[in-house]
Amino acid sequence: SPGDKSVTIARKLERQAILYDTSKSFTFLLTEQAVRRPVLHPAAIAVQLDRLVSLSRLPNVRIGLLLAGPALSRGPMNTFTVYDQRLATVETFTGRIVFQDARDISEHVRIFDTYERLALFGEESRHVLTQWATLFRS
């Protein structure tokens, strides 16, 4: 993107500071395809994977991996975020959709719960992320 990249990076790091607020909890689900897609130089991807491993060790952060192997009845087509029982957002190519209707939010929670049950967490996900980082370094 145009402009001063250092400003963009600083803002991203500022937003990540919330992850260290232990009064909040976070669960992230990442597909293998999203994590392993080579959108950066391989060494940079390896560093990002190391960062995910590090963040997964925070007591209030869970990082789950959805591996490419198992078939899903409904594949994740959009990035979505459920903030609580009052708000969910879906990111599209052209913007963000905000949902505040309880029916929409409960549907996103249901979808999330389905993916969460299929995901690897804890040492299993850290092991896989570390293996992928090693592959990107080689």
PDB file of C-alpha atoms in Angstrom:
ATOM      1  CA  SER A   1       0.000   0.000   0.000  1.00  0.00           C
ATOM      2  CA  PRO A   2       1.192   3.546  -0.646  1.00  0.00           C
ATOM      3  CA  GLY A   3       2.523   5.781   2.093  1.00  0.00           C
ATOM      4  CA  ASP A   4       4.820   5.334   5.037  1.00  0.00           C
ATOM      5  CA  LYS A   5       4.946   1.628   5.835  1.00  0.00           C
ATOM      6  CA  SER A   6       6.485   2.278   9.246  1.00  0.00           C
ATOM      7  CA  VAL A   7       3.261   4.074  10.282  1.00  0.00           C
ATOM      8  CA  THR A   8       1.186   1.106   9.124  1.00  0.00           C
ATOM      9  CA  ILE A   9       3.395  -1.319  11.030  1.00  0.00           C
ATOM     10  CA  ALA A  10       3.276   0.838  14.171  1.00  0.00           C
ATOM     11  CA  ARG A  11      -0.528   0.912  14.051  1.00  0.00           C
ATOM     12  CA  LYS A  12      -0.714  -2.861  13.641  1.00  0.00           C
ATOM     13  CA  LEU A  13       1.557  -3.339  16.643  1.00  0.00           C
ATOM     14  CA  GLU A  14      -0.577  -0.916  18.665  1.00  0.00           C
ATOM     15  CA  ARG A  15      -3.691  -2.946  17.868  1.00  0.00           C
ATOM     16  CA  GLN A  16      -1.944  -6.147  18.930  1.00  0.00           C
ATOM     17  CA  ALA A  17      -1.309  -4.725  22.401  1.00  0.00           C
ATOM     18  CA  ILE A  18      -4.863  -5.732  23.348  1.00  0.00           C
ATOM     19  CA  LEU A  19      -3.749  -9.365  23.198  1.00  0.00           C
ATOM     20  CA  TYR A  20      -1.791  -8.777  26.407  1.00  0.00           C
ATOM     21  CA  ASP A  21      -4.899  -7.602  28.282  1.00  0.00           C
ATOM     22  CA  THR A  22      -5.700 -10.724  30.308  1.00  0.00           C
ATOM     23  CA  SER A  23      -9.171  -9.410  31.172  1.00  0.00           C
ATOM     24  CA  LYS A  24     -10.040 -10.312  27.564  1.00  0.00           C
ATOM     25  CA  SER A  25      -9.840 -13.696  25.880  1.00  0.00           C
ATOM     26  CA  PHE A  26      -9.233 -14.486  22.227  1.00  0.00           C
ATOM     27  CA  THR A  27      -9.630 -17.584  20.097  1.00  0.00           C
ATOM     28  CA  PHE A  28      -8.274 -17.429  16.563  1.00  0.00           C
ATOM     29  CA  LEU A  29      -8.946 -20.107  13.979  1.00  0.00           C
ATOM     30  CA  LEU A  30      -6.631 -20.191  10.987  1.00  0.00           C
ATOM     31  CA  THR A  31      -6.890 -22.414   7.949  1.00  0.00           C
ATOM     32  CA  GLU A  32      -3.767 -24.170   6.742  1.00  0.00           C
ATOM     33  CA  GLN A  33      -4.259 -22.563   3.351  1.00  0.00           C
ATOM     34  CA  ALA A  34      -4.229 -19.063   4.862  1.00  0.00           C
ATOM     35  CA  VAL A  35      -1.206 -19.705   7.074  1.00  0.00           C
ATOM     36  CA  ARG A  36       0.933 -21.415   4.449  1.00  0.00           C
ATOM     37  CA  ARG A  37       0.082 -19.234   1.461  1.00  0.00           C
ATOM     38  CA  PRO A  38       3.358 -17.675   0.303  1.00  0.00           C
ATOM     39  CA  VAL A  39       2.375 -14.002   0.244  1.00  0.00           C
ATOM     40  CA  LEU A  40       5.709 -12.871   1.702  1.00  0.00           C
ATOM     41  CA  HIS A  41       9.323 -13.914   1.409  1.00  0.00           C
ATOM     42  CA  PRO A  42       9.657 -17.387   3.012  1.00  0.00           C
ATOM     43  CA  ALA A  43      11.859 -16.069   5.848  1.00  0.00           C
ATOM     44  CA  ALA A  44       9.208 -13.460   6.712  1.00  0.00           C
ATOM     45  CA  ILE A  45       6.491 -16.129   6.777  1.00  0.00           C
ATOM     46  CA  ALA A  46       8.657 -18.209   9.121  1.00  0.00           C
ATOM     47  CA  VAL A  47       8.907 -15.212  11.484  1.00  0.00           C
ATOM     48  CA  GLN A  48       5.114 -14.769  11.363  1.00  0.00           C
ATOM     49  CA  LEU A  49       4.654 -18.442  12.234  1.00  0.00           C
ATOM     50  CA  ASP A  50       7.067 -18.035  15.151  1.00  0.00           C
ATOM     51  CA  ARG A  51       4.963 -15.075  16.302  1.00  0.00           C
ATOM     52  CA  LEU A  52       1.807 -17.203  16.234  1.00  0.00           C
ATOM     53  CA  VAL A  53       3.536 -19.847  18.354  1.00  0.00           C
ATOM     54  CA  SER A  54       4.623 -17.170  20.816  1.00  0.00           C
ATOM     55  CA  LEU A  55       1.152 -15.610  21.025  1.00  0.00           C
ATOM     56  CA  SER A  56      -0.424 -19.023  21.561  1.00  0.00           C
ATOM     57  CA  ARG A  57       1.480 -19.243  24.851  1.00  0.00           C
ATOM     58  CA  LEU A  58      -0.374 -16.250  26.307  1.00  0.00           C
ATOM     59  CA  PRO A  59      -2.907 -17.446  28.901  1.00  0.00           C
ATOM     60  CA  ASN A  60      -5.799 -15.602  27.247  1.00  0.00           C
ATOM     61  CA  VAL A  61      -5.007 -16.450  23.608  1.00  0.00           C
ATOM     62  CA  ARG A  62      -5.900 -19.678  21.826  1.00  0.00           C
ATOM     63  CA  ILE A  63      -4.729 -20.263  18.267  1.00  0.00           C
ATOM     64  CA  GLY A  64      -6.371 -23.118  16.434  1.00  0.00           C
ATOM     65  CA  LEU A  65      -5.385 -24.605  13.088  1.00  0.00           C
ATOM     66  CA  LEU A  66      -7.803 -26.099  10.597  1.00  0.00           C
ATOM     67  CA  LEU A  67      -5.683 -28.500   8.577  1.00  0.00           C
ATOM     68  CA  ALA A  68      -6.367 -28.998   4.869  1.00  0.00           C
ATOM     69  CA  GLY A  69      -6.961 -32.756   5.162  1.00  0.00           C
ATOM     70  CA  PRO A  70     -10.347 -33.237   6.854  1.00  0.00           C
ATOM     71  CA  ALA A  71     -13.391 -32.365   4.766  1.00  0.00           C
ATOM     72  CA  LEU A  72     -15.578 -29.618   6.153  1.00  0.00           C
ATOM     73  CA  SER A  73     -19.297 -29.613   5.514  1.00  0.00           C
ATOM     74  CA  ARG A  74     -19.116 -25.853   5.072  1.00  0.00           C
ATOM     75  CA  GLY A  75     -15.789 -24.324   4.142  1.00  0.00           C
ATOM     76  CA  PRO A  76     -14.718 -20.973   5.559  1.00  0.00           C
ATOM     77  CA  MET A  77     -15.339 -18.525   2.721  1.00  0.00           C
ATOM     78  CA  ASN A  78     -14.927 -15.237   4.594  1.00  0.00           C
ATOM     79  CA  THR A  79     -13.011 -13.922   7.529  1.00  0.00           C
ATOM     80  CA  PHE A  80     -15.414 -13.239  10.352  1.00  0.00           C
ATOM     81  CA  THR A  81     -15.122 -12.036  13.913  1.00  0.00           C
ATOM     82  CA  VAL A  82     -17.553 -12.630  16.753  1.00  0.00           C
ATOM     83  CA  TYR A  83     -16.897 -10.045  19.435  1.00  0.00           C
ATOM     84  CA  ASP A  84     -19.594 -11.138  21.872  1.00  0.00           C
ATOM     85  CA  GLN A  85     -23.319 -11.918  21.797  1.00  0.00           C
ATOM     86  CA  ARG A  86     -24.010  -8.408  20.487  1.00  0.00           C
ATOM     87  CA  LEU A  87     -21.664  -7.976  17.515  1.00  0.00           C
ATOM     88  CA  ALA A  88     -20.159  -9.946  14.652  1.00  0.00           C
ATOM     89  CA  THR A  89     -18.415  -8.708  11.515  1.00  0.00           C
ATOM     90  CA  VAL A  90     -17.641 -10.338   8.189  1.00  0.00           C
ATOM     91  CA  GLU A  91     -14.866  -9.091   5.940  1.00  0.00           C
ATOM     92  CA  THR A  92     -15.400  -9.172   2.195  1.00  0.00           C
ATOM     93  CA  PHE A  93     -13.241  -8.025  -0.692  1.00  0.00           C
ATOM     94  CA  THR A  94     -14.965  -4.650  -0.712  1.00  0.00           C
ATOM     95  CA  GLY A  95     -15.570  -3.935   2.946  1.00  0.00           C
ATOM     96  CA  ARG A  96     -16.950  -5.147   6.235  1.00  0.00           C
ATOM     97  CA  ILE A  97     -20.480  -6.207   7.119  1.00  0.00           C
ATOM     98  CA  VAL A  98     -21.601  -5.557  10.687  1.00  0.00           C
ATOM     99  CA  PHE A  99     -24.181  -7.844  12.280  1.00  0.00           C
ATOM    100  CA  GLN A 100     -26.058  -6.917  15.432  1.00  0.00           C
ATOM    101  CA  ASP A 101     -29.127  -9.118  15.035  1.00  0.00           C
ATOM    102  CA  ALA A 102     -29.073 -12.001  17.526  1.00  0.00           C
ATOM    103  CA  ARG A 103     -29.959 -14.541  14.795  1.00  0.00           C
ATOM    104  CA  ASP A 104     -27.007 -13.536  12.623  1.00  0.00           C
ATOM    105  CA  ILE A 105     -24.620 -13.542  15.555  1.00  0.00           C
ATOM    106  CA  SER A 106     -25.805 -16.942  16.807  1.00  0.00           C
ATOM    107  CA  GLU A 107     -25.308 -18.391  13.306  1.00  0.00           C
ATOM    108  CA  HIS A 108     -21.716 -17.125  13.259  1.00  0.00           C
ATOM    109  CA  VAL A 109     -21.142 -18.524  16.754  1.00  0.00           C
ATOM    110  CA  ARG A 110     -22.504 -21.888  15.571  1.00  0.00           C
ATOM    111  CA  ILE A 111     -20.195 -21.880  12.535  1.00  0.00           C
ATOM    112  CA  PHE A 112     -17.249 -20.892  14.726  1.00  0.00           C
ATOM    113  CA  ASP A 113     -18.030 -23.664  17.218  1.00  0.00           C
ATOM    114  CA  THR A 114     -18.081 -26.200  14.372  1.00  0.00           C
ATOM    115  CA  TYR A 115     -14.648 -25.102  13.156  1.00  0.00           C
ATOM    116  CA  GLU A 116     -13.302 -24.879  16.700  1.00  0.00           C
ATOM    117  CA  ARG A 117     -14.135 -28.549  17.342  1.00  0.00           C
ATOM    118  CA  LEU A 118     -12.087 -29.518  14.256  1.00  0.00           C
ATOM    119  CA  ALA A 119      -9.066 -27.351  15.032  1.00  0.00           C
ATOM    120  CA  LEU A 120      -5.738 -28.248  16.612  1.00  0.00           C
ATOM    121  CA  PHE A 121      -4.854 -26.190  19.690  1.00  0.00           C
ATOM    122  CA  GLY A 122      -2.062 -25.966  22.252  1.00  0.00           C
ATOM    123  CA  GLU A 123       1.039 -28.077  21.775  1.00  0.00           C
ATOM    124  CA  GLU A 124      -0.423 -29.738  18.689  1.00  0.00           C
ATOM    125  CA  SER A 125      -0.883 -26.440  16.860  1.00  0.00           C
ATOM    126  CA  ARG A 126       2.485 -25.114  18.074  1.00  0.00           C
ATOM    127  CA  HIS A 127       4.178 -28.265  16.775  1.00  0.00           C
ATOM    128  CA  VAL A 128       2.578 -27.887  13.335  1.00  0.00           C
ATOM    129  CA  LEU A 129       3.348 -24.151  13.147  1.00  0.00           C
ATOM    130  CA  THR A 130       6.970 -24.837  14.099  1.00  0.00           C
ATOM    131  CA  GLN A 131       7.242 -27.511  11.391  1.00  0.00           C
ATOM    132  CA  TRP A 132       5.863 -25.114   8.798  1.00  0.00           C
ATOM    133  CA  ALA A 133       8.265 -22.383   9.925  1.00  0.00           C
ATOM    134  CA  THR A 134      11.158 -24.821   9.495  1.00  0.00           C
ATOM    135  CA  LEU A 135       9.972 -25.623   5.961  1.00  0.00           C
ATOM    136  CA  PHE A 136       9.828 -21.922   5.071  1.00  0.00           C
ATOM    137  CA  ARG A 137      13.376 -21.464   6.379  1.00  0.00           C
ATOM    138  CA  SER A 138      14.763 -24.313   4.259  1.00  0.00           C
TER     139      SER A 138
END
